[in-house]
XYZ file of C-alpha atoms in Angstrom:
376
model
C -0.247 -0.089 0.117
C 1.023 3.115 -0.897
C 0.076 6.328 -0.611
C -0.881 8.203 -3.148
C -1.465 12.086 -3.330
C -4.848 11.108 -3.868
C -6.142 10.040 -1.061
C -2.718 12.128 1.192
C -5.468 14.890 0.369
C -8.562 12.261 1.319
C -6.515 13.141 5.405
C -6.358 15.984 4.498
C -9.568 17.295 3.726
C -10.332 14.358 6.781
C -8.651 15.875 9.250
C -8.006 19.423 8.879
C -10.519 20.213 10.850
C -9.293 18.959 14.561
C -6.551 20.771 14.215
C -5.818 24.550 13.459
C -1.777 23.717 12.940
C -0.379 23.564 9.128
C -0.668 19.580 8.257
C 1.589 17.712 6.121
C 1.937 14.580 4.348
C 4.782 13.422 3.647
C 5.468 10.691 1.036
C 8.431 7.273 1.234
C 10.800 9.586 -0.826
C 10.765 13.066 1.751
C 8.359 14.920 -0.781
C 5.140 16.829 0.567
C 3.238 15.509 -0.912
C -0.555 17.884 0.266
C -0.681 19.758 2.971
C -2.997 22.058 4.362
C -0.672 25.357 3.041
C -0.838 24.505 -0.510
C 2.624 26.059 -1.108
C 4.499 23.518 -0.111
C 3.469 20.505 -1.664
C 5.897 19.497 -4.106
C 8.958 20.064 -1.419
C 11.446 18.097 -0.121
C 11.013 17.954 3.616
C 14.393 16.926 5.706
C 12.826 15.533 8.360
C 9.940 12.898 7.018
C 14.050 11.704 6.070
C 15.423 10.788 9.437
C 11.722 9.946 10.244
C 11.084 6.971 8.174
C 14.920 5.387 8.724
C 14.814 5.566 12.869
C 10.241 4.783 12.699
C 9.907 7.614 15.301
C 8.617 9.953 16.181
C 10.994 13.892 16.041
C 10.176 16.357 17.291
C 11.849 19.722 15.443
C 11.920 22.650 18.168
C 13.223 25.966 16.635
C 17.084 25.166 16.368
C 16.241 21.885 14.062
C 13.605 23.922 12.146
C 16.779 26.344 11.348
C 19.330 23.158 9.850
C 16.788 20.775 8.182
C 15.605 21.722 4.809
C 12.252 22.038 4.492
C 10.665 22.321 7.812
C 8.905 23.597 10.423
C 9.024 24.235 14.378
C 6.985 21.032 15.273
C 6.629 16.942 15.161
C 7.025 14.084 12.152
C 5.829 11.140 12.657
C 5.895 7.738 11.170
C 1.795 6.659 9.245
C 2.873 2.556 10.213
C 0.733 -0.635 7.680
C 1.257 -3.186 8.415
C 4.238 -2.967 10.325
C 5.658 -0.346 7.561
C 6.929 3.559 6.536
C 4.849 4.301 3.922
C 4.756 8.302 4.787
C 4.974 10.696 7.448
C 2.383 12.801 9.567
C 3.440 16.203 9.665
C 2.287 19.013 12.520
C 3.394 21.938 13.019
C 4.147 24.048 17.059
C 5.160 23.777 20.033
C 6.308 20.339 19.332
C 4.631 19.095 23.459
C 1.270 21.268 22.857
C 0.125 19.437 19.479
C 1.781 16.224 20.443
C -1.645 14.461 22.133
C -2.742 15.691 17.601
C -0.697 14.678 16.484
C -0.654 11.361 17.359
C -4.956 11.599 17.113
C -4.647 12.138 13.793
C -1.885 9.477 13.062
C -4.193 6.864 14.219
C -6.872 8.566 11.789
C -4.024 8.553 9.591
C -3.815 5.225 10.003
C -7.214 4.031 9.936
C -8.657 5.343 6.416
C -5.133 4.485 5.180
C -5.908 0.379 6.322
C -10.037 1.702 4.794
C -8.548 2.078 1.537
C -7.013 -0.904 1.369
C -9.577 -2.989 2.230
C -11.754 -0.607 -0.160
C -9.532 -1.663 -3.243
C -8.067 -4.905 -2.401
C -12.812 -5.455 -2.269
C -12.842 -3.865 -5.870
C -10.053 -5.753 -7.271
C -11.840 -9.253 -5.689
C -15.018 -8.090 -7.923
C -13.600 -7.289 -10.394
C -11.603 -10.418 -10.860
C -15.052 -12.919 -10.073
C -16.905 -9.993 -13.009
C -13.940 -10.881 -15.475
C -14.386 -15.255 -15.068
C -17.655 -14.945 -14.409
C -17.817 -13.047 -17.452
C -15.306 -15.918 -19.360
C -17.568 -18.759 -17.879
C -20.180 -17.396 -19.401
C -19.886 -16.979 -22.440
C -17.333 -20.288 -23.111
C -17.975 -23.225 -24.883
C -16.113 -25.714 -22.777
C -14.251 -24.877 -19.727
C -11.723 -27.835 -17.804
C -11.413 -28.363 -14.712
C -7.858 -25.760 -14.220
C -11.073 -23.350 -15.276
C -13.067 -24.583 -12.711
C -10.708 -24.976 -9.736
C -10.204 -21.254 -10.708
C -13.268 -20.061 -10.237
C -13.572 -22.451 -6.654
C -10.972 -20.482 -5.655
C -11.509 -17.013 -6.007
C -15.468 -17.475 -3.893
C -17.484 -18.696 -6.605
C -19.475 -22.386 -6.391
C -19.037 -23.657 -9.499
C -19.481 -27.131 -8.934
C -22.722 -26.745 -7.494
C -26.104 -26.336 -10.661
C -27.265 -23.072 -10.414
C -30.157 -21.288 -12.750
C -29.449 -17.194 -14.345
C -31.115 -14.883 -12.735
C -31.329 -11.120 -13.606
C -31.687 -8.258 -12.595
C -32.464 -4.175 -13.748
C -32.357 -1.244 -11.785
C -34.492 1.433 -13.307
C -30.662 4.269 -13.345
C -32.218 6.840 -14.630
C -34.242 7.471 -11.690
C -31.719 7.399 -9.693
C -29.693 10.190 -10.116
C -29.942 11.308 -6.579
C -28.406 8.588 -5.105
C -25.027 7.473 -4.988
C -24.011 4.134 -7.950
C -21.950 2.621 -5.286
C -23.468 2.177 -2.521
C -27.220 1.192 -4.067
C -25.148 -1.456 -5.840
C -23.200 -2.972 -1.870
C -26.722 -2.084 -0.386
C -28.150 -4.238 -2.792
C -26.218 -7.868 -2.755
C -26.631 -6.530 0.950
C -30.883 -7.020 1.002
C -30.190 -9.482 -1.045
C -27.755 -12.035 1.172
C -30.144 -10.882 4.081
C -33.045 -12.096 2.541
C -31.499 -15.722 0.347
C -28.978 -16.162 3.049
C -25.732 -17.304 1.552
C -25.618 -20.842 1.109
C -27.908 -21.602 -1.838
C -26.998 -18.679 -3.925
C -24.800 -15.792 -4.517
C -25.261 -12.537 -6.256
C -22.495 -9.901 -8.113
C -22.668 -6.374 -9.989
C -23.067 -7.451 -13.773
C -22.247 -3.266 -15.148
C -23.744 -0.689 -13.583
C -27.548 -1.369 -13.560
C -27.380 -4.667 -12.971
C -26.865 -8.051 -11.121
C -26.040 -11.280 -11.733
C -27.687 -14.278 -8.845
C -26.603 -17.632 -9.644
C -29.389 -19.965 -7.792
C -28.381 -23.374 -6.594
C -30.886 -25.996 -7.792
C -31.676 -28.996 -5.120
C -34.361 -31.554 -4.001
C -35.085 -28.114 -1.830
C -36.245 -26.080 -4.909
C -39.181 -24.078 -5.020
C -40.144 -21.714 -8.234
C -42.833 -19.905 -5.529
C -41.218 -19.854 -2.537
C -38.472 -17.992 -5.068
C -40.698 -15.771 -5.917
C -41.832 -14.595 -3.352
C -38.203 -13.841 -1.915
C -37.866 -11.960 -5.220
C -40.923 -9.481 -4.838
C -39.801 -8.979 -0.762
C -36.298 -8.145 -3.081
C -37.924 -6.089 -5.847
C -40.878 -4.392 -3.234
C -38.204 -3.457 -1.161
C -35.906 -2.119 -2.687
C -38.802 -0.041 -4.295
C -39.999 0.974 -2.058
C -36.272 2.499 -0.243
C -35.550 4.111 -3.392
C -38.622 4.775 -5.725
C -37.290 2.685 -8.502
C -38.046 0.085 -10.135
C -36.235 -3.613 -10.401
C -36.984 -5.821 -12.993
C -35.560 -9.276 -12.703
C -35.424 -12.537 -15.069
C -35.110 -15.997 -14.732
C -33.651 -18.570 -16.628
C -34.837 -21.955 -17.541
C -31.922 -24.549 -17.510
C -30.646 -25.963 -14.437
C -26.817 -25.673 -15.070
C -23.458 -27.343 -14.268
C -20.164 -26.280 -15.437
C -22.076 -24.399 -17.996
C -24.428 -21.941 -17.142
C -24.320 -20.366 -21.127
C -27.899 -20.646 -21.819
C -29.870 -20.274 -17.983
C -27.646 -16.697 -18.566
C -29.258 -16.233 -21.994
C -32.994 -17.567 -21.694
C -32.876 -14.922 -18.547
C -31.524 -12.050 -20.787
C -34.848 -13.337 -22.296
C -37.431 -13.528 -20.103
C -35.176 -10.463 -18.438
C -36.790 -7.727 -21.763
C -39.745 -8.260 -20.386
C -39.379 -8.461 -17.171
C -37.897 -4.643 -18.615
C -40.859 -3.972 -21.145
C -44.000 -4.864 -17.908
C -40.915 -3.693 -14.390
C -41.993 -6.930 -12.792
C -40.878 -10.184 -12.001
C -40.316 -13.170 -15.495
C -39.794 -16.776 -15.313
C -38.147 -18.049 -18.987
C -40.335 -21.300 -18.845
C -43.471 -19.309 -18.234
C -43.226 -17.397 -21.304
C -44.070 -18.678 -25.241
C -45.218 -16.331 -27.089
C -43.469 -13.995 -25.674
C -40.030 -15.310 -26.107
C -41.373 -15.250 -29.741
C -42.028 -12.149 -30.640
C -39.583 -11.205 -28.837
C -35.877 -12.811 -31.272
C -39.044 -10.540 -33.904
C -36.966 -7.720 -35.305
C -38.368 -4.575 -34.600
C -39.141 -3.312 -37.967
C -40.296 -6.024 -39.566
C -43.001 -5.611 -35.234
C -44.103 -3.052 -36.585
C -44.860 -3.428 -40.538
C -47.421 -6.203 -38.441
C -48.595 -3.082 -36.984
C -49.560 -0.594 -40.086
C -51.198 -3.703 -41.129
C -53.833 -4.713 -38.527
C -53.421 -2.283 -34.909
C -53.012 0.574 -37.301
C -55.636 0.688 -39.452
C -58.034 1.691 -37.108
C -55.488 4.012 -35.694
C -57.753 6.415 -36.147
C -60.284 5.312 -33.718
C -58.530 4.612 -30.356
C -62.424 3.360 -29.582
C -62.644 0.149 -32.112
C -58.744 -0.870 -29.831
C -60.571 -0.840 -26.928
C -63.639 -2.667 -28.224
C -61.148 -4.857 -29.453
C -59.201 -5.085 -25.974
C -61.924 -6.522 -24.002
C -63.474 -8.902 -26.525
C -59.912 -10.113 -26.543
C -59.907 -10.267 -22.201
C -63.031 -11.606 -22.271
C -62.218 -14.860 -24.748
C -64.775 -13.264 -26.945
C -67.938 -13.409 -25.451
C -69.773 -11.194 -26.672
C -72.380 -11.012 -24.231
C -69.276 -10.631 -21.114
C -67.566 -7.371 -23.865
C -70.339 -5.585 -24.174
C -71.612 -5.543 -20.270
C -68.513 -4.988 -19.819
C -68.218 -2.143 -21.354
C -72.299 -0.954 -20.623
C -73.044 -1.462 -24.571
C -75.785 -3.433 -26.129
C -74.750 -6.567 -28.586
C -76.134 -4.828 -31.551
C -73.442 -2.144 -31.673
C -70.435 -4.091 -30.227
C -71.654 -6.278 -33.652
C -71.065 -2.611 -35.233
C -67.490 -2.352 -34.242
C -66.238 -6.212 -34.523
C -67.521 -5.786 -38.725
C -66.188 -1.885 -38.796
C -62.893 -3.695 -37.281
C -63.435 -6.176 -39.860
C -64.169 -3.411 -42.908
C -60.943 -1.346 -42.085
C -58.532 -3.868 -42.052
C -60.008 -7.147 -44.147
C -59.269 -9.146 -40.666
C -62.828 -10.900 -39.121
C -61.786 -10.292 -35.387
C -64.928 -13.566 -35.012
C -62.288 -16.424 -36.734
C -59.593 -18.333 -35.051
C -57.146 -16.808 -37.459
C -58.395 -12.895 -37.346
C -58.143 -13.674 -33.437
C -54.746 -14.933 -33.090
C -53.604 -12.459 -35.794
C -55.716 -9.465 -33.836
C -54.125 -10.909 -29.514
C -50.906 -10.238 -31.663
C -50.818 -7.566 -32.744
C -51.906 -6.296 -29.325
C -49.309 -7.655 -27.460
C -46.485 -5.679 -29.868
C -47.890 -2.567 -29.770
C -48.455 -3.128 -25.820
C -44.575 -3.608 -25.824
C -44.056 -0.380 -28.079
C -46.009 1.658 -26.119
C -43.510 0.372 -23.106
């Protein structure tokens, strides 16, 4: 661990309110890298070099200040990390008077450095895990060495999993620290699910990848209730949505198929802002694979033929919802049956498609799915 200028500036910012005297931070080469007096940054401090060699604090009185290069009266103390000197902190003033403050600030500085070290180390480990998972998901085959590497990273590669993808509505979280939210979501996830049968990792800025262990105790309804609990608690806290897509295939060693299923389920979940299991999708999955231009062309030949008369589209939706029952549709819309027949005939007149036939109703069902999808 090195005392970088960036970290030193952060330390000065944190501790300068503790005392009113000038404070300096010096690297192991004896160069001042941060100071409450910015004019001293970049200058050589001979007193710090003595502290670095001796690992002992150094009192600098007015006489020493006249002899040593680049110093002022005060006290210099070594900053220790893993029993090594990684820098020096100095405070100006009468040495004995400022010593208690100097020791307090030194301790604070060492705590800040330790926190920065473990944060950096944790980020490095997370990046290593994310890199491995990316490689694993895109692999066409894996060998024992590859799996062992994942095991050493703490990834449960020898268990059977299904993949789940969770996505935040990132644009609604501009007033929040995204990194803090990511950390809190992971903590919230483990508080609900526990760590024994689940593994979660960041998957970009707005997504998380979850590996759900599949064993004899797995129950889809219970898994859904846990995900729903997570979703509600997140949305209540941040007033933002969380979309969740779950794969179907239980994978051992190779997880790319389950991951791709989770991607498709998430695409549908993103539109309805819900929780979607891939195995519950039939027509939606097929429609998701149709290019958007082809979807728009299909709509132009069906629903859009009625776009000047929105009441016809509304009538068609009610007709679908009531399983093509003339009586129930008319009752629900509070219209006469003859009025409903007139509207259905008008739909056929405008589109050339009869909604009372099996072929016609399938076409309009697909049209309404696409229309609702594009409008989300």
